[in-house]
Short mmCIF file of C-alpha atoms and ligand atoms in Angstrom, two decimals:
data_model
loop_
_atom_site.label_atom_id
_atom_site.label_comp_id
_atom_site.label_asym_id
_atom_site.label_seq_id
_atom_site.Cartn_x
_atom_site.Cartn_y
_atom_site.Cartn_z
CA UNK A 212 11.18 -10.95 21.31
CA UNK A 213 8.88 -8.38 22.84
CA UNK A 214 7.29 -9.08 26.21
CA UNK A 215 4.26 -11.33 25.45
CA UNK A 216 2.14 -8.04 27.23
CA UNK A 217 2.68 -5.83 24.25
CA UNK A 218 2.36 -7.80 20.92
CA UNK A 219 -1.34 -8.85 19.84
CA UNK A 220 -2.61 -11.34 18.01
CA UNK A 221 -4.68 -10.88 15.35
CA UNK A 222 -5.71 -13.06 11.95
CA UNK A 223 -3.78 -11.26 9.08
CA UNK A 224 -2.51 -12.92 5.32
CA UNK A 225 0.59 -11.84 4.55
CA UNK A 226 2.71 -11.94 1.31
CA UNK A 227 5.80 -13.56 1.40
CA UNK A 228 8.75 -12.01 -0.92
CA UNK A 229 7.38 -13.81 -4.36
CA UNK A 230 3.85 -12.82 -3.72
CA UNK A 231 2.14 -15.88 -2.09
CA UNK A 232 -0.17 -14.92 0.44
CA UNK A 233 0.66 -16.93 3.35
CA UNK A 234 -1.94 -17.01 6.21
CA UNK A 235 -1.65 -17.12 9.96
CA UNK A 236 -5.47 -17.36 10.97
CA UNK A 237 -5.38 -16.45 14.35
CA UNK A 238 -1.66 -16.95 14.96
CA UNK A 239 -0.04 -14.15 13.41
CA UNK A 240 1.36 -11.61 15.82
CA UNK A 241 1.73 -8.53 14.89
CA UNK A 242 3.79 -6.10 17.86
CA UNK A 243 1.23 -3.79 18.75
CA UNK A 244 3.98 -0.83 18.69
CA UNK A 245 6.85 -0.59 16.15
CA UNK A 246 7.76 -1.92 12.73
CA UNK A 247 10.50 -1.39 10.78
CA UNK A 248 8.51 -0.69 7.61
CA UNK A 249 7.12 3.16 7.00
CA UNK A 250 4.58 2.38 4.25
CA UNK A 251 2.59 -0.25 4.18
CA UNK A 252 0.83 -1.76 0.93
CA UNK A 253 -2.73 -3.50 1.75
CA UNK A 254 -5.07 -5.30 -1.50
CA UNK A 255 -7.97 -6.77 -0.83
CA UNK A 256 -7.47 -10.20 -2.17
CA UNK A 257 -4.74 -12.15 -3.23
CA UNK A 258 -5.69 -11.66 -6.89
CA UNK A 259 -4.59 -7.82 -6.67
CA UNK A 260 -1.12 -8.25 -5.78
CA UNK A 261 0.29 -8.61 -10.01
CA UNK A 262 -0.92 -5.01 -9.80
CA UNK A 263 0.03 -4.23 -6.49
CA UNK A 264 3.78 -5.55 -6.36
CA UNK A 265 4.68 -2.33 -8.60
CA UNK A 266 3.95 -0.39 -5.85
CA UNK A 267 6.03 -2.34 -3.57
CA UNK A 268 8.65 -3.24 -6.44
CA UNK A 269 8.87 0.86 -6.61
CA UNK A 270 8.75 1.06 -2.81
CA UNK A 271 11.92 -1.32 -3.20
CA UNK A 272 13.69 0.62 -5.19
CA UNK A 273 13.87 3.31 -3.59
CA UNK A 274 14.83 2.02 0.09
CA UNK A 275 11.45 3.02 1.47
CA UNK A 276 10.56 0.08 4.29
CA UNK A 277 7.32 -1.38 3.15
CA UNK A 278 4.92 -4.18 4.37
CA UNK A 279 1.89 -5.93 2.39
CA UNK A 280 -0.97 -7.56 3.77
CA UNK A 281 -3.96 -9.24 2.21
CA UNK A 282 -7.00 -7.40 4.13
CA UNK A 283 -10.30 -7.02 3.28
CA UNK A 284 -12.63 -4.78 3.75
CA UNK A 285 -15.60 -7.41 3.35
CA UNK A 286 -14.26 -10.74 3.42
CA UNK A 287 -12.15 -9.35 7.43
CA UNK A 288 -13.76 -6.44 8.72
CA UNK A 289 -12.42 -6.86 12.10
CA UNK A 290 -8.73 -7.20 11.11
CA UNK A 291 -8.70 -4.35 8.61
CA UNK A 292 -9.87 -2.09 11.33
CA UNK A 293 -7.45 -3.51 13.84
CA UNK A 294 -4.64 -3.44 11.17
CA UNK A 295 -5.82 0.33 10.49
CA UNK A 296 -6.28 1.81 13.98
CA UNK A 297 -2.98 0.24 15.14
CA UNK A 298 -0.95 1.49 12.02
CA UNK A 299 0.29 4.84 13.39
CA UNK A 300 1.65 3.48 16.73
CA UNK A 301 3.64 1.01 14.76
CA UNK A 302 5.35 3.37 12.76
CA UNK A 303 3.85 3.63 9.71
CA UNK A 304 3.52 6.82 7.72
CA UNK A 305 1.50 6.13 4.93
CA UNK A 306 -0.96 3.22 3.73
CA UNK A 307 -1.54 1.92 0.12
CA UNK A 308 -4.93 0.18 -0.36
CA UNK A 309 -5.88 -1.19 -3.64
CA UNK A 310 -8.91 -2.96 -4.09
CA UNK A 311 -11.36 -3.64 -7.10
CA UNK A 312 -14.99 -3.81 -7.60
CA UNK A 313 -17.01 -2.15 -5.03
CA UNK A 314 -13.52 -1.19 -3.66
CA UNK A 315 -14.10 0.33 -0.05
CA UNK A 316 -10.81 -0.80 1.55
CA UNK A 317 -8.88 2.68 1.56
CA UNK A 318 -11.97 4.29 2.80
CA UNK A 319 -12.62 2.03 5.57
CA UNK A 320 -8.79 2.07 6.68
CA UNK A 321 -8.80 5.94 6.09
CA UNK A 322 -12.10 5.94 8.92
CA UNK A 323 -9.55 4.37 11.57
CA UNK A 324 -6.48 6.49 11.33
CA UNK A 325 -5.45 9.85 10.28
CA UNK A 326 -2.46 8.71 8.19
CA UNK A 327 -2.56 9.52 4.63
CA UNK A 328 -4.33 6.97 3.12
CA UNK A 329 -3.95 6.26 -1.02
CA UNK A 330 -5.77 4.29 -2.89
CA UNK A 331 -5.37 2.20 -6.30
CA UNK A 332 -8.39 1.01 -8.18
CA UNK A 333 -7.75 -2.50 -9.16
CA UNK A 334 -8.95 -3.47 -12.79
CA UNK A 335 -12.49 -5.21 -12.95
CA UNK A 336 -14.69 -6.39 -14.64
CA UNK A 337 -15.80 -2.78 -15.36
CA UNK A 338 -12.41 -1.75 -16.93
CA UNK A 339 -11.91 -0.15 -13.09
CA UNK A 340 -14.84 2.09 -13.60
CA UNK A 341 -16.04 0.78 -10.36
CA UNK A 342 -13.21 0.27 -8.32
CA UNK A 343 -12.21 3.89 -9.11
CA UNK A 344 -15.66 5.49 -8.30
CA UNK A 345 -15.58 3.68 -5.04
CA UNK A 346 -12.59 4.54 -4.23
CA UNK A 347 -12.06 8.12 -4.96
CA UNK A 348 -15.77 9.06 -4.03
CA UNK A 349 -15.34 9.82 -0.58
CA UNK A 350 -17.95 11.98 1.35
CA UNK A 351 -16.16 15.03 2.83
CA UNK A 352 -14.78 14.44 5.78
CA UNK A 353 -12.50 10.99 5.68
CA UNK A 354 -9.96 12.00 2.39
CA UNK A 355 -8.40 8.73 0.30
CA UNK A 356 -5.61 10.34 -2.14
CA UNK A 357 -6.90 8.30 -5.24
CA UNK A 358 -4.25 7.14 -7.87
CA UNK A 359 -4.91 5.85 -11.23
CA UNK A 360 -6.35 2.39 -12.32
CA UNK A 361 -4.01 -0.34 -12.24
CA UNK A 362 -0.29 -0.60 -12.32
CA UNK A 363 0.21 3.41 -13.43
CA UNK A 364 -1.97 4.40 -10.02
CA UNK A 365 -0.05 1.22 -7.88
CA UNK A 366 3.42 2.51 -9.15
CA UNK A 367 2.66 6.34 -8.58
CA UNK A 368 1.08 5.54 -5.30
CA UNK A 369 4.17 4.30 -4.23
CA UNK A 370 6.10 7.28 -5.61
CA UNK A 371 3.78 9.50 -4.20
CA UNK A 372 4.12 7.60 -0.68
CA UNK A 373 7.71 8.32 -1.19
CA UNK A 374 7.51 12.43 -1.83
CA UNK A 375 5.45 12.49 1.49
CA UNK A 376 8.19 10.54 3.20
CA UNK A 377 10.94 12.98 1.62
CA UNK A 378 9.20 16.24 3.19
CA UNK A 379 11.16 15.35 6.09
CA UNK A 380 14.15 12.94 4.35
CA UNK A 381 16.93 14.72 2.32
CA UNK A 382 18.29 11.33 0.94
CA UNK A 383 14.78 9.82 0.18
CA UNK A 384 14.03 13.38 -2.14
CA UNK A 385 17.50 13.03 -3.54
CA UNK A 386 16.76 9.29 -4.79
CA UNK A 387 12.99 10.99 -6.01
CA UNK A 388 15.00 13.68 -8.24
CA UNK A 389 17.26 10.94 -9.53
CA UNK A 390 14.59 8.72 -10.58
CA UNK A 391 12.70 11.73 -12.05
CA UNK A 392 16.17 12.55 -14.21
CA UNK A 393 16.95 9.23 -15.30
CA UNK A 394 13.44 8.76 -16.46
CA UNK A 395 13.51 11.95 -18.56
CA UNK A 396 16.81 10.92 -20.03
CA UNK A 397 14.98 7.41 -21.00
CA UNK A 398 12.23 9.54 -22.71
CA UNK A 399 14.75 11.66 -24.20
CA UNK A 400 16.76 8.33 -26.18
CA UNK A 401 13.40 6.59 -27.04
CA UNK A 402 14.06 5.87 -30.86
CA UNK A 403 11.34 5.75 -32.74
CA UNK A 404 11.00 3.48 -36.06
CA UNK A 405 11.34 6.42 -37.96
C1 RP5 B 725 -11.91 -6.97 -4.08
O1 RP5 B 725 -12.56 -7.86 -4.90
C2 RP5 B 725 -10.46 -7.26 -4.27
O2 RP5 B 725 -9.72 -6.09 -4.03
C3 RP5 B 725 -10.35 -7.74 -5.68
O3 RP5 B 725 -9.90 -6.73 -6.57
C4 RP5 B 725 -11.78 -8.10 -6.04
C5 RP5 B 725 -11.92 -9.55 -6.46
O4 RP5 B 725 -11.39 -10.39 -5.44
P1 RP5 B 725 -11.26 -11.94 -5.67
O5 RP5 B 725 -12.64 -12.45 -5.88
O6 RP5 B 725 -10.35 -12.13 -6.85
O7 RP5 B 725 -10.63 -12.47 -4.40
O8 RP5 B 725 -12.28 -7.13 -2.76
#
């Protein structure tokens, strides 16, 4: 256990390993240096996480370290910026924020830290018209590497998480050109009905 002097407590939902947002109002401690996990994969509600766990399922797959977190940029202002401006101490290389509707979560976390930020527009009730907009329409100045709507943009936001991780890690860009073969070869024996 860290001294009691360097973790801090703030209210956070987290998802356990089959998805279910479990929440620690006001007890959850999260170390204010250090975690193990080098991307971490934020949604705005609970309700985002059937698209979101294919960027974490990818994330898996490939041995990147990953967290998620239910935060919100609306419904927990406060913890979304603490969980943003404390990211980089703790280790974390890139963030992952999906969110749908008026979807301002990877903007806001992108305004508290410098670490690449992606976001995936969520499907809404606009098709993900909105969520994309929102999200991808930055004003110069604070940059959010938008992704596609839905599971495509979740899933390539974790590969893409991954390439920026394998500028510096030989094994991690080995596992990205192996994925990238074996997924040709797939495309390659597709048999069609004709
Ligand atoms: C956004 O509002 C979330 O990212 C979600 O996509 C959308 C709807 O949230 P719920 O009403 O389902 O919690 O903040």
């Amino acid at each position: 256990m860290p001294p009691e002097s360097s973790i801090e407590k703030i209210d956070i939902f987290v998802l356990d390993s089959v998805g279910e947002a479990v929440s620690f109002p006001g007890k959850f401690v999260m170390p204010a240096k250090k975690s193990s996990a080098l991307v971490a994969v934020v949604m705005g509600s609970k309700s985002d996480w059937e698209t979101m766990r294919h960027a974490v399922e990818t994330l898996d797959s490939l041995g990147v370290a990953n967290e998620a977190h239910v935060l919100s940029a609306h419904r927990t202002p406060e913890q979304t910026t603490d969980f943003a401006r404390k990211a980089s101490d703790r280790g974390l290389r890139v963030i992952i924020a999906g969110a749908g509707g008026a979807a301002h979560l990877a903007g806001v976390i992108a305004a508290h830290t410098v670490l690449p930020v992606l976001g995936v527009p969520i499907q809404s009730k606009l098709q993900g018209l909105d969520s994309l907009l929102s999200t991808a329409q930055m004003p110069s100045g604070i940059p959010v590497g938008t992704l596609a709507i839905g599971d495509a943009g979740a899933k390539n936001a974790a590969l893409l998480a991954a390439a920026i991780i394998a500028t510096h890690d030989k094994k991690l860009r080995d596992k990205l050109e192996a994925f990238r073969k074996k997924q040709s070869k797939s495309v390659l024996a597709a048999k069609l009905p004709k």
